[in-house]
């Protein structure tokens, strides 16, 4: 009985904390989009100075913001989600497959609490989408038809896990 009550209290606290995180992520995203709408330029994203393979690949992915989504494309001027990841890591000498399910099986699985810039973040039960984690609840991805490579909040509601690619 006590354990059930404590578990329920913990669940309520976790939901409240997640709501605050989502609100902060939305505010960061809204500010970034406001800068874009006023200047026509994407805001600078300050990354940690880590010189990891993931951080290097992330810089390449960010350089493609604004490029169109094309299903099956892997660059250099159009991408689908797994194609963006494949291309970004190829720029730093790492070969990845062009399928989210196969990318899920590469590298080392990491917890949400341990995410670092450049980690691959996966979504939906069928592992149907992938992006590169930036930090502060943001990712860069090639989302869908009619959209472009962009920075957006991580879709925590459909998040299934993350992989760190190691050289």
mmCIF file of N, CA and C in Angstrom, residues 25-147:
data_model
loop_
_atom_site.group_PDB
_atom_site.id
_atom_site.type_symbol
_atom_site.label_atom_id
_atom_site.label_comp_id
_atom_site.label_asym_id
_atom_site.label_seq_id
_atom_site.Cartn_x
_atom_site.Cartn_y
_atom_site.Cartn_z
ATOM 1 N N UNK A 25 11.717 23.773 -23.387
ATOM 2 C CA UNK A 25 12.119 23.425 -24.748
ATOM 3 C C UNK A 25 11.317 24.212 -25.770
ATOM 4 N N UNK A 26 10.030 24.380 -25.535
ATOM 5 C CA UNK A 26 9.192 25.148 -26.451
ATOM 6 C C UNK A 26 9.635 26.604 -26.493
ATOM 7 N N UNK A 27 10.007 27.151 -25.353
ATOM 8 C CA UNK A 27 10.461 28.537 -25.305
ATOM 9 C C UNK A 27 11.764 28.714 -26.079
ATOM 10 N N UNK A 28 12.688 27.777 -25.928
ATOM 11 C CA UNK A 28 13.950 27.840 -26.675
ATOM 12 C C UNK A 28 13.675 27.755 -28.168
ATOM 13 N N UNK A 29 12.812 26.833 -28.563
ATOM 14 C CA UNK A 29 12.481 26.669 -29.971
ATOM 15 C C UNK A 29 11.790 27.915 -30.512
ATOM 16 N N UNK A 30 10.850 28.479 -29.759
ATOM 17 C CA UNK A 30 10.137 29.681 -30.199
ATOM 18 C C UNK A 30 11.103 30.845 -30.391
ATOM 19 N N UNK A 31 12.059 30.980 -29.489
ATOM 20 C CA UNK A 31 13.039 32.062 -29.622
ATOM 21 C C UNK A 31 13.887 31.861 -30.873
ATOM 22 N N UNK A 32 14.309 30.642 -31.132
ATOM 23 C CA UNK A 32 15.106 30.364 -32.329
ATOM 24 C C UNK A 32 14.317 30.689 -33.588
ATOM 25 N N UNK A 33 13.050 30.333 -33.618
ATOM 26 C CA UNK A 33 12.227 30.611 -34.798
ATOM 27 C C UNK A 33 11.954 32.104 -34.942
ATOM 28 N N UNK A 34 11.859 32.823 -33.828
ATOM 29 C CA UNK A 34 11.680 34.272 -33.893
ATOM 30 C C UNK A 34 12.900 34.928 -34.525
ATOM 31 N N UNK A 35 14.090 34.464 -34.167
ATOM 32 C CA UNK A 35 15.313 34.988 -34.781
ATOM 33 C C UNK A 35 15.287 34.726 -36.277
ATOM 34 N N UNK A 36 14.895 33.519 -36.682
ATOM 35 C CA UNK A 36 14.849 33.183 -38.103
ATOM 36 C C UNK A 36 13.849 34.061 -38.836
ATOM 37 N N UNK A 37 12.668 34.257 -38.268
ATOM 38 C CA UNK A 37 11.641 35.038 -38.964
ATOM 39 C C UNK A 37 12.033 36.506 -39.085
ATOM 40 N N UNK A 38 12.825 37.017 -38.154
ATOM 41 C CA UNK A 38 13.237 38.417 -38.201
ATOM 42 C C UNK A 38 14.446 38.637 -39.097
ATOM 43 N N UNK A 39 15.333 37.662 -39.161
ATOM 44 C CA UNK A 39 16.592 37.867 -39.883
ATOM 45 C C UNK A 39 16.712 37.035 -41.144
ATOM 46 N N UNK A 40 15.898 35.992 -41.265
ATOM 47 C CA UNK A 40 16.034 35.082 -42.398
ATOM 48 C C UNK A 40 17.217 34.140 -42.245
ATOM 49 N N UNK A 41 17.868 34.190 -41.093
ATOM 50 C CA UNK A 41 19.023 33.328 -40.830
ATOM 51 C C UNK A 41 18.739 32.483 -39.601
ATOM 52 N N UNK A 42 19.255 31.283 -39.628
ATOM 53 C CA UNK A 42 19.113 30.427 -38.458
ATOM 54 C C UNK A 42 20.031 30.933 -37.359
ATOM 55 N N UNK A 43 19.580 30.871 -36.117
ATOM 56 C CA UNK A 43 20.436 31.337 -35.028
ATOM 57 C C UNK A 43 21.635 30.419 -34.837
ATOM 58 N N UNK A 44 22.688 30.984 -34.322
ATOM 59 C CA UNK A 44 23.866 30.196 -33.987
ATOM 60 C C UNK A 44 23.528 29.304 -32.801
ATOM 61 N N UNK A 45 23.957 28.083 -32.886
ATOM 62 C CA UNK A 45 23.741 27.152 -31.784
ATOM 63 C C UNK A 45 25.098 26.875 -31.167
ATOM 64 N N UNK A 46 25.246 27.274 -29.928
ATOM 65 C CA UNK A 46 26.513 27.076 -29.245
ATOM 66 C C UNK A 46 26.559 25.678 -28.655
ATOM 67 N N UNK A 47 27.502 24.907 -29.136
ATOM 68 C CA UNK A 47 27.668 23.537 -28.669
ATOM 69 C C UNK A 47 28.814 23.466 -27.678
ATOM 70 N N UNK A 48 28.801 22.449 -26.848
ATOM 71 C CA UNK A 48 29.970 22.225 -26.012
ATOM 72 C C UNK A 48 31.199 22.053 -26.903
ATOM 73 N N UNK A 49 32.353 22.363 -26.378
ATOM 74 C CA UNK A 49 33.565 22.314 -27.179
ATOM 75 C C UNK A 49 34.118 20.907 -27.338
ATOM 76 N N UNK A 50 33.344 19.923 -26.985
ATOM 77 C CA UNK A 50 33.797 18.540 -27.112
ATOM 78 C C UNK A 50 34.223 18.260 -28.541
ATOM 79 N N UNK A 51 35.316 17.575 -28.682
ATOM 80 C CA UNK A 51 35.818 17.231 -30.006
ATOM 81 C C UNK A 51 35.523 15.760 -30.286
ATOM 82 N N UNK A 52 34.338 15.329 -29.912
ATOM 83 C CA UNK A 52 33.952 13.947 -30.148
ATOM 84 C C UNK A 52 33.530 13.780 -31.603
ATOM 85 N N UNK A 53 33.505 12.545 -32.044
ATOM 86 C CA UNK A 53 33.030 12.252 -33.399
ATOM 87 C C UNK A 53 31.594 12.735 -33.553
ATOM 88 N N UNK A 54 30.771 12.493 -32.529
ATOM 89 C CA UNK A 54 29.378 12.919 -32.587
ATOM 90 C C UNK A 54 29.227 14.420 -32.724
ATOM 91 N N UNK A 55 29.993 15.188 -31.944
ATOM 92 C CA UNK A 55 29.916 16.649 -32.027
ATOM 93 C C UNK A 55 30.367 17.137 -33.398
ATOM 94 N N UNK A 56 31.376 16.478 -33.968
ATOM 95 C CA UNK A 56 31.836 16.859 -35.308
ATOM 96 C C UNK A 56 30.760 16.546 -36.350
ATOM 97 N N UNK A 57 30.157 15.366 -36.272
ATOM 98 C CA UNK A 57 29.093 14.998 -37.208
ATOM 99 C C UNK A 57 27.911 15.949 -37.061
ATOM 100 N N UNK A 58 27.601 16.325 -35.839
ATOM 101 C CA UNK A 58 26.502 17.249 -35.591
ATOM 102 C C UNK A 58 26.727 18.575 -36.307
ATOM 103 N N UNK A 59 27.950 19.076 -36.279
ATOM 104 C CA UNK A 59 28.243 20.341 -36.978
ATOM 105 C C UNK A 59 27.941 20.212 -38.465
ATOM 106 N N UNK A 60 28.292 19.083 -39.049
ATOM 107 C CA UNK A 60 27.991 18.871 -40.473
ATOM 108 C C UNK A 60 26.480 18.834 -40.701
ATOM 109 N N UNK A 61 25.751 18.139 -39.844
ATOM 110 C CA UNK A 61 24.291 18.077 -39.995
ATOM 111 C C UNK A 61 23.682 19.472 -39.880
ATOM 112 N N UNK A 62 24.145 20.253 -38.916
ATOM 113 C CA UNK A 62 23.624 21.610 -38.751
ATOM 114 C C UNK A 62 23.913 22.482 -39.967
ATOM 115 N N UNK A 63 24.998 22.195 -40.661
ATOM 116 C CA UNK A 63 25.340 22.994 -41.848
ATOM 117 C C UNK A 63 24.354 22.774 -42.991
ATOM 118 N N UNK A 64 23.518 21.755 -42.889
ATOM 119 C CA UNK A 64 22.556 21.438 -43.955
ATOM 120 C C UNK A 64 21.157 21.980 -43.666
ATOM 121 N N UNK A 65 21.004 22.775 -42.595
ATOM 122 C CA UNK A 65 19.688 23.352 -42.291
ATOM 123 C C UNK A 65 19.154 24.083 -43.514
ATOM 124 N N UNK A 66 17.892 23.846 -43.794
ATOM 125 C CA UNK A 66 17.250 24.475 -44.941
ATOM 126 C C UNK A 66 17.227 23.610 -46.182
ATOM 127 N N UNK A 67 18.036 22.538 -46.219
ATOM 128 C CA UNK A 67 18.016 21.628 -47.369
ATOM 129 C C UNK A 67 16.722 20.815 -47.335
ATOM 130 N N UNK A 68 16.175 20.479 -48.503
ATOM 131 C CA UNK A 68 14.874 19.807 -48.540
ATOM 132 C C UNK A 68 14.928 18.343 -48.116
ATOM 133 N N UNK A 69 13.784 17.881 -47.590
ATOM 134 C CA UNK A 69 13.577 16.464 -47.326
ATOM 135 C C UNK A 69 13.215 15.799 -48.650
ATOM 136 N N UNK A 70 13.920 14.730 -48.974
ATOM 137 C CA UNK A 70 13.583 13.884 -50.119
ATOM 138 C C UNK A 70 13.756 12.446 -49.650
ATOM 139 N N UNK A 71 12.690 11.650 -49.736
ATOM 140 C CA UNK A 71 12.757 10.273 -49.268
ATOM 141 C C UNK A 71 13.863 9.531 -50.011
ATOM 142 N N UNK A 72 14.720 8.840 -49.267
ATOM 143 C CA UNK A 72 15.801 8.052 -49.841
ATOM 144 C C UNK A 72 17.065 8.834 -50.125
ATOM 145 N N UNK A 73 17.043 10.157 -49.930
ATOM 146 C CA UNK A 73 18.209 10.990 -50.254
ATOM 147 C C UNK A 73 19.207 11.003 -49.099
ATOM 148 N N UNK A 74 20.489 11.040 -49.470
ATOM 149 C CA UNK A 74 21.557 11.083 -48.470
ATOM 150 C C UNK A 74 22.573 12.160 -48.823
ATOM 151 N N UNK A 75 22.083 13.307 -49.297
ATOM 152 C CA UNK A 75 22.952 14.444 -49.560
ATOM 153 C C UNK A 75 23.503 14.463 -50.959
ATOM 154 N N UNK A 76 24.271 15.456 -51.287
ATOM 155 C CA UNK A 76 24.697 16.495 -50.353
ATOM 156 C C UNK A 76 23.721 17.659 -50.212
ATOM 157 N N UNK A 77 22.656 17.699 -51.041
ATOM 158 C CA UNK A 77 21.750 18.853 -51.005
ATOM 159 C C UNK A 77 20.308 18.504 -50.668
ATOM 160 N N UNK A 78 20.014 17.251 -50.398
ATOM 161 C CA UNK A 78 18.684 16.805 -49.983
ATOM 162 C C UNK A 78 18.863 15.553 -49.130
ATOM 163 N N UNK A 79 17.943 15.363 -48.187
ATOM 164 C CA UNK A 79 18.109 14.282 -47.214
ATOM 165 C C UNK A 79 16.766 13.732 -46.763
ATOM 166 N N UNK A 80 16.767 12.443 -46.389
ATOM 167 C CA UNK A 80 15.718 11.941 -45.513
ATOM 168 C C UNK A 80 16.369 11.820 -44.133
ATOM 169 N N UNK A 81 15.630 11.373 -43.137
ATOM 170 C CA UNK A 81 16.176 11.418 -41.775
ATOM 171 C C UNK A 81 17.441 10.583 -41.615
ATOM 172 N N UNK A 82 17.396 9.339 -42.058
ATOM 173 C CA UNK A 82 18.579 8.485 -41.896
ATOM 174 C C UNK A 82 19.687 8.886 -42.864
ATOM 175 N N UNK A 83 19.316 9.482 -43.989
ATOM 176 C CA UNK A 83 20.312 9.972 -44.941
ATOM 177 C C UNK A 83 21.113 11.133 -44.378
ATOM 178 N N UNK A 84 20.464 12.003 -43.599
ATOM 179 C CA UNK A 84 21.179 13.109 -42.956
ATOM 180 C C UNK A 84 22.200 12.568 -41.963
ATOM 181 N N UNK A 85 21.792 11.582 -41.172
ATOM 182 C CA UNK A 85 22.698 10.970 -40.194
ATOM 183 C C UNK A 85 23.856 10.285 -40.918
ATOM 184 N N UNK A 86 23.536 9.496 -41.941
ATOM 185 C CA UNK A 86 24.553 8.802 -42.736
ATOM 186 C C UNK A 86 25.561 9.804 -43.290
ATOM 187 N N UNK A 87 25.070 10.887 -43.916
ATOM 188 C CA UNK A 87 25.928 11.889 -44.551
ATOM 189 C C UNK A 87 26.795 12.609 -43.516
ATOM 190 N N UNK A 88 26.197 13.031 -42.403
ATOM 191 C CA UNK A 88 26.946 13.774 -41.387
ATOM 192 C C UNK A 88 28.094 12.938 -40.828
ATOM 193 N N UNK A 89 27.825 11.675 -40.540
ATOM 194 C CA UNK A 89 28.882 10.816 -40.009
ATOM 195 C C UNK A 89 29.906 10.453 -41.083
ATOM 196 N N UNK A 90 29.498 10.361 -42.336
ATOM 197 C CA UNK A 90 30.460 10.086 -43.414
ATOM 198 C C UNK A 90 31.484 11.211 -43.516
ATOM 199 N N UNK A 91 31.066 12.437 -43.190
ATOM 200 C CA UNK A 91 31.984 13.574 -43.266
ATOM 201 C C UNK A 91 33.117 13.467 -42.252
ATOM 202 N N UNK A 92 32.915 12.661 -41.211
ATOM 203 C CA UNK A 92 33.967 12.462 -40.208
ATOM 204 C C UNK A 92 34.549 11.051 -40.282
ATOM 205 N N UNK A 93 34.311 10.385 -41.421
ATOM 206 C CA UNK A 93 34.958 9.101 -41.674
ATOM 207 C C UNK A 93 34.260 7.878 -41.117
ATOM 208 N N UNK A 94 33.005 8.014 -40.710
ATOM 209 C CA UNK A 94 32.258 6.885 -40.158
ATOM 210 C C UNK A 94 31.183 6.470 -41.158
ATOM 211 N N UNK A 95 31.172 5.199 -41.515
ATOM 212 C CA UNK A 95 30.191 4.673 -42.461
ATOM 213 C C UNK A 95 29.008 4.080 -41.697
ATOM 214 N N UNK A 96 27.815 4.575 -42.000
ATOM 215 C CA UNK A 96 26.591 4.059 -41.389
ATOM 216 C C UNK A 96 25.643 3.593 -42.484
ATOM 217 N N UNK A 97 24.766 2.651 -42.174
ATOM 218 C CA UNK A 97 23.765 2.219 -43.156
ATOM 219 C C UNK A 97 22.683 3.287 -43.340
ATOM 220 N N UNK A 98 21.945 3.166 -44.433
ATOM 221 C CA UNK A 98 20.890 4.145 -44.733
ATOM 222 C C UNK A 98 19.522 3.554 -44.395
ATOM 223 N N UNK A 99 19.331 3.212 -43.153
ATOM 224 C CA UNK A 99 18.050 2.703 -42.672
ATOM 225 C C UNK A 99 18.032 2.882 -41.159
ATOM 226 N N UNK A 100 16.977 3.491 -40.640
ATOM 227 C CA UNK A 100 16.936 3.781 -39.207
ATOM 228 C C UNK A 100 17.068 2.525 -38.348
ATOM 229 N N UNK A 101 16.440 1.437 -38.769
ATOM 230 C CA UNK A 101 16.528 0.201 -37.996
ATOM 231 C C UNK A 101 17.947 -0.320 -37.896
ATOM 232 N N UNK A 102 18.714 -0.179 -38.981
ATOM 233 C CA UNK A 102 20.119 -0.599 -38.947
ATOM 234 C C UNK A 102 20.961 0.379 -38.135
ATOM 235 N N UNK A 103 20.683 1.686 -38.249
ATOM 236 C CA UNK A 103 21.425 2.671 -37.460
ATOM 237 C C UNK A 103 21.196 2.446 -35.968
ATOM 238 N N UNK A 104 20.003 1.998 -35.606
ATOM 239 C CA UNK A 104 19.675 1.693 -34.213
ATOM 240 C C UNK A 104 20.614 0.629 -33.649
ATOM 241 N N UNK A 105 21.101 -0.250 -34.506
ATOM 242 C CA UNK A 105 21.971 -1.346 -34.067
ATOM 243 C C UNK A 105 23.454 -1.015 -34.153
ATOM 244 N N UNK A 106 23.794 0.229 -34.439
ATOM 245 C CA UNK A 106 25.194 0.652 -34.503
ATOM 246 C C UNK A 106 25.563 1.313 -33.172
ATOM 247 N N UNK A 107 26.832 1.337 -32.853
ATOM 248 C CA UNK A 107 27.278 2.081 -31.682
ATOM 249 C C UNK A 107 26.801 1.507 -30.364
ATOM 250 N N UNK A 108 26.717 2.392 -29.372
ATOM 251 C CA UNK A 108 26.394 2.020 -27.998
ATOM 252 C C UNK A 108 25.096 2.711 -27.594
ATOM 253 N N UNK A 109 24.154 1.955 -27.069
ATOM 254 C CA UNK A 109 22.909 2.564 -26.593
ATOM 255 C C UNK A 109 23.194 3.352 -25.317
ATOM 256 N N UNK A 110 22.642 4.561 -25.250
ATOM 257 C CA UNK A 110 22.844 5.434 -24.091
ATOM 258 C C UNK A 110 21.486 5.869 -23.553
ATOM 259 N N UNK A 111 21.459 6.153 -22.264
ATOM 260 C CA UNK A 111 20.209 6.587 -21.635
ATOM 261 C C UNK A 111 19.926 8.043 -21.990
ATOM 262 N N UNK A 112 18.693 8.411 -21.827
ATOM 263 C CA UNK A 112 18.290 9.800 -22.072
ATOM 264 C C UNK A 112 19.097 10.758 -21.200
ATOM 265 N N UNK A 113 19.373 10.369 -19.973
ATOM 266 C CA UNK A 113 20.132 11.218 -19.049
ATOM 267 C C UNK A 113 21.574 11.409 -19.497
ATOM 268 N N UNK A 114 22.088 10.499 -20.315
ATOM 269 C CA UNK A 114 23.485 10.556 -20.748
ATOM 270 C C UNK A 114 23.663 11.088 -22.166
ATOM 271 N N UNK A 115 22.611 11.650 -22.765
ATOM 272 C CA UNK A 115 22.718 12.142 -24.138
ATOM 273 C C UNK A 115 23.796 13.204 -24.273
ATOM 274 N N UNK A 116 24.531 13.122 -25.377
ATOM 275 C CA UNK A 116 25.567 14.093 -25.716
ATOM 276 C C UNK A 116 25.335 14.576 -27.142
ATOM 277 N N UNK A 117 25.865 15.767 -27.472
ATOM 278 C CA UNK A 117 25.726 16.267 -28.841
ATOM 279 C C UNK A 117 26.236 15.249 -29.862
ATOM 280 N N UNK A 118 25.405 15.018 -30.882
ATOM 281 C CA UNK A 118 25.756 14.081 -31.943
ATOM 282 C C UNK A 118 25.220 12.683 -31.751
ATOM 283 N N UNK A 119 24.668 12.383 -30.570
ATOM 284 C CA UNK A 119 24.043 11.072 -30.380
ATOM 285 C C UNK A 119 22.838 10.959 -31.306
ATOM 286 N N UNK A 120 22.595 9.757 -31.788
ATOM 287 C CA UNK A 120 21.436 9.498 -32.636
ATOM 288 C C UNK A 120 20.233 9.277 -31.727
ATOM 289 N N UNK A 121 19.156 10.014 -31.969
ATOM 290 C CA UNK A 121 17.934 9.861 -31.182
ATOM 291 C C UNK A 121 16.855 9.274 -32.089
ATOM 292 N N UNK A 122 16.183 8.240 -31.584
ATOM 293 C CA UNK A 122 15.238 7.466 -32.389
ATOM 294 C C UNK A 122 13.823 7.608 -31.846
ATOM 295 N N UNK A 123 12.863 7.482 -32.785
ATOM 296 C CA UNK A 123 11.473 7.747 -32.455
ATOM 297 C C UNK A 123 10.543 6.700 -33.049
ATOM 298 N N UNK A 124 9.414 6.515 -32.387
ATOM 299 C CA UNK A 124 8.329 5.621 -32.779
ATOM 300 C C UNK A 124 8.710 4.157 -32.528
ATOM 301 N N UNK A 125 7.712 3.360 -32.226
ATOM 302 C CA UNK A 125 7.925 1.956 -31.875
ATOM 303 C C UNK A 125 8.629 1.181 -32.977
ATOM 304 N N UNK A 126 8.420 1.580 -34.235
ATOM 305 C CA UNK A 126 9.064 0.879 -35.351
ATOM 306 C C UNK A 126 10.436 1.459 -35.698
ATOM 307 N N UNK A 127 10.970 2.324 -34.817
ATOM 308 C CA UNK A 127 12.259 2.998 -35.056
ATOM 309 C C UNK A 127 12.198 3.689 -36.432
ATOM 310 N N UNK A 128 11.100 4.404 -36.677
ATOM 311 C CA UNK A 128 10.854 4.983 -37.993
ATOM 312 C C UNK A 128 11.441 6.351 -38.239
ATOM 313 N N UNK A 129 12.095 6.951 -37.243
ATOM 314 C CA UNK A 129 12.672 8.285 -37.452
ATOM 315 C C UNK A 129 13.917 8.427 -36.590
ATOM 316 N N UNK A 130 14.881 9.216 -37.094
ATOM 317 C CA UNK A 130 16.128 9.463 -36.377
ATOM 318 C C UNK A 130 16.541 10.916 -36.569
ATOM 319 N N UNK A 131 17.188 11.456 -35.550
ATOM 320 C CA UNK A 131 17.774 12.791 -35.616
ATOM 321 C C UNK A 131 19.077 12.776 -34.846
ATOM 322 N N UNK A 132 19.775 13.910 -34.860
ATOM 323 C CA UNK A 132 21.009 14.042 -34.086
ATOM 324 C C UNK A 132 20.749 14.993 -32.927
ATOM 325 N N UNK A 133 21.069 14.531 -31.727
ATOM 326 C CA UNK A 133 20.839 15.331 -30.529
ATOM 327 C C UNK A 133 21.813 16.499 -30.496
ATOM 328 N N UNK A 134 21.294 17.685 -30.153
ATOM 329 C CA UNK A 134 22.117 18.886 -30.038
ATOM 330 C C UNK A 134 22.459 19.150 -28.578
ATOM 331 N N UNK A 135 21.460 19.066 -27.730
ATOM 332 C CA UNK A 135 21.583 19.429 -26.321
ATOM 333 C C UNK A 135 20.389 20.290 -25.957
ATOM 334 N N UNK A 136 20.158 20.470 -24.666
ATOM 335 C CA UNK A 136 19.054 21.307 -24.197
ATOM 336 C C UNK A 136 17.714 20.912 -24.802
ATOM 337 N N UNK A 137 17.510 19.622 -25.041
ATOM 338 C CA UNK A 137 16.233 19.152 -25.557
ATOM 339 C C UNK A 137 15.995 19.424 -27.027
ATOM 340 N N UNK A 138 17.044 19.749 -27.771
ATOM 341 C CA UNK A 138 16.913 20.037 -29.201
ATOM 342 C C UNK A 138 17.627 18.990 -30.033
ATOM 343 N N UNK A 139 17.165 18.849 -31.274
ATOM 344 C CA UNK A 139 17.798 17.941 -32.229
ATOM 345 C C UNK A 139 17.756 18.589 -33.606
ATOM 346 N N UNK A 140 18.570 18.059 -34.514
ATOM 347 C CA UNK A 140 18.495 18.435 -35.925
ATOM 348 C C UNK A 140 18.068 17.178 -36.670
ATOM 349 N N UNK A 141 17.131 17.356 -37.613
ATOM 350 C CA UNK A 141 16.654 16.211 -38.378
ATOM 351 C C UNK A 141 16.091 16.672 -39.714
ATOM 352 N N UNK A 142 15.819 15.701 -40.561
ATOM 353 C CA UNK A 142 15.097 15.919 -41.814
ATOM 354 C C UNK A 142 13.731 15.290 -41.582
ATOM 355 N N UNK A 143 12.724 16.088 -41.206
ATOM 356 C CA UNK A 143 11.506 15.519 -40.655
ATOM 357 C C UNK A 143 10.559 14.800 -41.606
ATOM 358 N N UNK A 144 10.193 15.401 -42.737
ATOM 359 C CA UNK A 144 9.143 14.771 -43.540
ATOM 360 C C UNK A 144 8.986 15.513 -44.862
ATOM 361 N N UNK A 145 8.158 14.957 -45.732
ATOM 362 C CA UNK A 145 7.878 15.560 -47.028
ATOM 363 C C UNK A 145 7.437 17.010 -46.851
ATOM 364 N N UNK A 146 7.929 17.891 -47.724
ATOM 365 C CA UNK A 146 7.550 19.293 -47.683
ATOM 366 C C UNK A 146 8.279 20.103 -46.638
ATOM 367 N N UNK A 147 9.167 19.472 -45.882
ATOM 368 C CA UNK A 147 9.913 20.183 -44.850
ATOM 369 C C UNK A 147 11.396 20.171 -45.197
#
